[in-house]
């Protein structure tokens, strides 16, 4: 669960390089930022794999993602766990179903993967906060590596974006080698999403830990 929280609100299929029209890194980042600055809401299915050094296998889960500007997001896990991560832009709740426990904190507290969340909400400052490199180019799009310029809650991130500049995959690696890989599918831009789904009421009997 710690990996899920540290990934938040990070959002980023590696392809074999082939000949494609050359684009400079700055052009690709400008395309991403422009695309997401014009999107007001997103819904998508996601599949997630968490890796830990020395572990024999990965931890797999999947579910549904909802995002709406400004700063509202909801991850609903339906396979692998029944956890929920939701923010109304002011408060962040992380519900750990296994323990019937809720972690409640301010949505303004920086978290690892925040750059991905900022990009998706149109609030990213990628050029000022990260060293950026387009690692791979293919007919399908780009794989972009982000390395924090200043100490952060994670070591590096990779995002895969299609030629339409929509993010289809993200990888976030923390400072001790744990990583989370998320693939996004059935992506819908600007769907109608009610504000009420970004509110959260703890289940009956749940322990609430406020930070």
CSV table of C-alpha atoms in Angstrom, one decimal:
chain,number,residue,atom,x,y,z
A,1,UNK,CA,0.0,0.0,0.0
A,2,UNK,CA,2.9,2.3,0.7
A,3,UNK,CA,3.9,2.0,-3.0
A,4,UNK,CA,0.4,3.0,-4.1
A,5,UNK,CA,0.5,6.1,-1.9
A,6,UNK,CA,4.0,7.1,-3.0
A,7,UNK,CA,3.1,6.6,-6.7
A,8,UNK,CA,0.1,9.0,-6.4
A,9,UNK,CA,-1.2,11.2,-8.0
A,10,UNK,CA,2.1,9.9,-10.7
A,11,UNK,CA,0.3,9.0,-13.6
A,12,UNK,CA,2.9,7.3,-16.9
A,13,UNK,CA,4.2,0.1,-23.8
A,14,UNK,CA,7.7,0.6,-24.4
A,15,UNK,CA,8.0,0.3,-28.1
A,16,UNK,CA,10.9,-0.9,-30.4
A,17,UNK,CA,12.4,2.2,-31.9
A,18,UNK,CA,11.7,2.8,-35.6
A,19,UNK,CA,12.2,5.7,-38.0
A,20,UNK,CA,9.8,8.5,-37.1
A,21,UNK,CA,9.8,12.3,-37.8
A,22,UNK,CA,12.4,13.8,-35.5
A,23,UNK,CA,11.1,16.0,-32.6
A,24,UNK,CA,13.1,17.8,-30.0
A,25,UNK,CA,12.5,17.0,-26.4
A,26,UNK,CA,11.1,20.5,-25.9
A,27,UNK,CA,8.6,20.0,-28.7
A,28,UNK,CA,7.3,16.7,-27.1
A,29,UNK,CA,7.0,18.3,-23.7
A,30,UNK,CA,5.2,21.3,-25.2
A,31,UNK,CA,2.8,18.9,-26.9
A,32,UNK,CA,2.0,17.0,-23.7
A,33,UNK,CA,1.5,20.2,-21.7
A,34,UNK,CA,-0.7,21.7,-24.4
A,35,UNK,CA,-2.8,18.5,-24.7
A,36,UNK,CA,-3.5,18.2,-21.0
A,37,UNK,CA,-4.0,21.9,-20.4
A,38,UNK,CA,-7.1,21.7,-22.7
A,39,UNK,CA,-8.6,18.6,-21.0
A,40,UNK,CA,-11.0,19.2,-18.1
A,41,UNK,CA,-11.6,15.6,-17.0
A,42,UNK,CA,-10.4,12.1,-17.7
A,43,UNK,CA,-11.6,8.6,-17.0
A,44,UNK,CA,-9.6,5.4,-17.7
A,45,UNK,CA,-9.1,1.8,-16.7
A,46,UNK,CA,-5.7,1.0,-15.2
A,47,UNK,CA,-3.6,-2.1,-14.5
A,48,UNK,CA,-0.8,-1.7,-12.0
A,49,UNK,CA,2.3,-3.8,-11.1
A,50,UNK,CA,4.4,-3.0,-8.0
A,51,UNK,CA,8.0,-4.3,-7.8
A,52,UNK,CA,10.2,-4.5,-4.8
A,53,UNK,CA,14.0,-5.4,-4.9
A,54,UNK,CA,14.5,-9.1,-4.2
A,55,UNK,CA,10.8,-10.0,-4.4
A,56,UNK,CA,10.0,-13.2,-6.4
A,57,UNK,CA,7.0,-11.7,-8.1
A,58,UNK,CA,5.2,-8.4,-8.5
A,59,UNK,CA,2.0,-7.3,-6.8
A,60,UNK,CA,-0.7,-6.8,-9.4
A,61,UNK,CA,-3.9,-4.8,-9.2
A,62,UNK,CA,-6.4,-2.9,-11.4
A,63,UNK,CA,-9.3,-0.6,-11.4
A,64,UNK,CA,-10.7,2.7,-12.5
A,65,UNK,CA,-9.3,6.2,-12.5
A,66,UNK,CA,-11.2,9.5,-12.6
A,67,UNK,CA,-9.7,12.9,-12.8
A,68,UNK,CA,-11.3,16.4,-12.9
A,69,UNK,CA,-9.7,19.8,-12.7
A,70,UNK,CA,-8.9,21.5,-10.5
A,71,UNK,CA,-7.0,18.9,-8.5
A,72,UNK,CA,-9.6,16.2,-8.1
A,73,UNK,CA,-8.7,12.6,-8.6
A,74,UNK,CA,-10.0,9.1,-7.6
A,75,UNK,CA,-8.4,5.7,-7.9
A,76,UNK,CA,-10.8,2.8,-7.3
A,77,UNK,CA,-9.1,-0.6,-7.0
A,78,UNK,CA,-11.3,-3.5,-7.9
A,79,UNK,CA,-8.8,-6.3,-8.4
A,80,UNK,CA,-5.9,-7.2,-6.1
A,81,UNK,CA,-7.4,-5.0,-3.3
A,82,UNK,CA,-10.5,-2.9,-2.7
A,83,UNK,CA,-8.5,0.2,-1.8
A,84,UNK,CA,-9.6,3.8,-2.7
A,85,UNK,CA,-7.5,6.9,-3.2
A,86,UNK,CA,-9.5,10.1,-3.6
A,87,UNK,CA,-9.0,13.8,-3.4
A,88,UNK,CA,-11.4,16.7,-3.7
A,89,UNK,CA,-8.5,19.1,-4.3
A,90,UNK,CA,-8.3,20.0,-0.6
A,91,UNK,CA,-8.3,16.8,1.3
A,92,UNK,CA,-6.7,13.4,0.3
A,93,UNK,CA,-8.1,10.2,1.6
A,94,UNK,CA,-6.4,6.8,1.3
A,95,UNK,CA,-8.7,3.9,2.2
A,96,UNK,CA,-6.9,0.6,3.0
A,97,UNK,CA,-9.7,-1.9,2.8
A,98,UNK,CA,-7.6,-4.8,4.3
A,99,UNK,CA,-7.3,-2.9,7.6
A,100,UNK,CA,-10.6,-0.9,7.3
A,101,UNK,CA,-8.3,2.2,7.8
A,102,UNK,CA,-8.4,5.7,6.3
A,103,UNK,CA,-5.4,8.0,6.0
A,104,UNK,CA,-6.6,11.6,5.8
A,105,UNK,CA,-4.2,14.4,4.9
A,106,UNK,CA,-4.0,17.7,3.0
A,107,UNK,CA,-4.0,17.4,-0.8
A,108,UNK,CA,-1.3,20.2,-0.8
A,109,UNK,CA,1.3,17.9,0.8
A,110,UNK,CA,3.8,17.0,-2.0
A,111,UNK,CA,3.9,13.3,-2.8
A,112,UNK,CA,6.1,11.2,-5.0
A,113,UNK,CA,4.7,11.0,-8.5
A,114,UNK,CA,3.2,14.5,-8.0
A,115,UNK,CA,4.7,15.6,-11.4
A,116,UNK,CA,2.6,13.0,-13.2
A,117,UNK,CA,-0.5,14.2,-11.3
A,118,UNK,CA,0.4,17.9,-12.1
A,119,UNK,CA,0.8,17.0,-15.8
A,120,UNK,CA,-2.6,15.4,-16.0
A,121,UNK,CA,-4.2,18.4,-14.3
A,122,UNK,CA,-2.4,20.9,-16.4
A,123,UNK,CA,-0.4,22.3,-13.5
A,124,UNK,CA,3.0,20.7,-14.3
A,125,UNK,CA,6.3,22.6,-14.2
A,126,UNK,CA,8.3,19.8,-15.9
A,127,UNK,CA,11.1,22.0,-17.3
A,128,UNK,CA,11.9,23.7,-14.0
A,129,UNK,CA,11.6,20.7,-11.7
A,130,UNK,CA,13.0,17.9,-13.9
A,131,UNK,CA,15.8,16.9,-16.2
A,132,UNK,CA,13.9,15.5,-19.2
A,133,UNK,CA,15.0,13.1,-21.9
A,134,UNK,CA,13.1,11.4,-24.7
A,135,UNK,CA,14.5,7.9,-24.3
A,136,UNK,CA,12.7,6.2,-27.2
A,137,UNK,CA,10.7,7.3,-30.3
A,138,UNK,CA,8.5,5.0,-32.3
A,139,UNK,CA,5.6,5.2,-34.7
A,140,UNK,CA,3.4,4.9,-31.6
A,141,UNK,CA,4.8,7.8,-29.7
A,142,UNK,CA,7.5,8.6,-27.1
A,143,UNK,CA,9.0,7.3,-23.9
A,144,UNK,CA,10.1,10.2,-21.7
A,145,UNK,CA,12.3,10.0,-18.6
A,146,UNK,CA,11.9,12.6,-15.8
A,147,UNK,CA,14.7,12.9,-13.2
A,148,UNK,CA,14.0,15.4,-10.3
A,149,UNK,CA,16.5,18.3,-10.2
A,150,UNK,CA,16.0,18.5,-6.4
A,151,UNK,CA,15.6,15.8,-3.8
A,152,UNK,CA,12.1,14.3,-4.1
A,153,UNK,CA,10.1,11.3,-2.9
A,154,UNK,CA,11.2,9.3,-6.0
A,155,UNK,CA,14.3,8.7,-8.0
A,156,UNK,CA,12.9,8.8,-11.5
A,157,UNK,CA,9.8,8.5,-13.6
A,158,UNK,CA,9.0,7.4,-17.1
A,159,UNK,CA,5.9,8.2,-19.1
A,160,UNK,CA,4.8,6.7,-22.4
A,161,UNK,CA,2.7,9.0,-24.6
A,162,UNK,CA,1.0,8.2,-27.9
A,163,UNK,CA,1.2,10.4,-31.0
A,164,UNK,CA,-2.0,12.1,-29.7
A,165,UNK,CA,0.0,13.1,-26.6
A,166,UNK,CA,-2.2,11.0,-24.2
A,167,UNK,CA,-0.3,9.1,-21.5
A,168,UNK,CA,-0.7,5.4,-21.8
A,169,UNK,CA,1.9,4.1,-19.3
A,170,UNK,CA,3.8,5.4,-16.3
A,171,UNK,CA,6.7,4.0,-14.2
A,172,UNK,CA,7.8,5.6,-11.0
A,173,UNK,CA,10.9,4.3,-9.1
A,174,UNK,CA,11.6,5.4,-5.6
A,175,UNK,CA,14.9,6.1,-3.9
A,176,UNK,CA,15.3,2.5,-2.6
A,177,UNK,CA,14.5,0.7,-5.8
A,178,UNK,CA,10.7,0.0,-5.4
A,179,UNK,CA,8.8,0.8,-8.6
A,180,UNK,CA,5.2,1.0,-9.8
A,181,UNK,CA,4.2,0.5,-13.4
A,182,UNK,CA,0.7,1.6,-14.5
A,183,UNK,CA,-0.9,1.0,-17.9
A,184,UNK,CA,-3.9,3.1,-18.9
A,185,UNK,CA,-6.6,1.9,-21.3
A,186,UNK,CA,-10.1,2.9,-22.4
A,187,UNK,CA,-9.0,6.5,-21.9
A,188,UNK,CA,-11.9,9.0,-22.2
A,189,UNK,CA,-11.2,12.8,-22.3
A,190,UNK,CA,-13.7,15.3,-21.0
A,191,UNK,CA,-16.4,12.9,-19.8
A,192,UNK,CA,-19.1,14.2,-17.5
A,193,UNK,CA,-18.0,13.5,-14.0
A,194,UNK,CA,-20.0,14.6,-10.9
A,195,UNK,CA,-18.0,16.5,-8.3
A,196,UNK,CA,-19.6,14.3,-5.6
A,197,UNK,CA,-17.5,11.3,-6.5
A,198,UNK,CA,-14.4,13.1,-5.3
A,199,UNK,CA,-15.8,13.2,-1.7
A,200,UNK,CA,-15.2,10.4,0.7
A,201,UNK,CA,-17.0,9.2,3.8
A,202,UNK,CA,-15.1,6.6,5.9
A,203,UNK,CA,-16.9,3.2,6.1
A,204,UNK,CA,-18.6,2.4,9.4
A,205,UNK,CA,-16.1,1.3,12.0
A,206,UNK,CA,-13.0,2.5,10.0
A,207,UNK,CA,-10.0,3.9,11.8
A,208,UNK,CA,-9.2,7.4,10.6
A,209,UNK,CA,-5.6,8.6,10.9
A,210,UNK,CA,-5.2,12.3,10.2
A,211,UNK,CA,-1.9,13.7,9.2
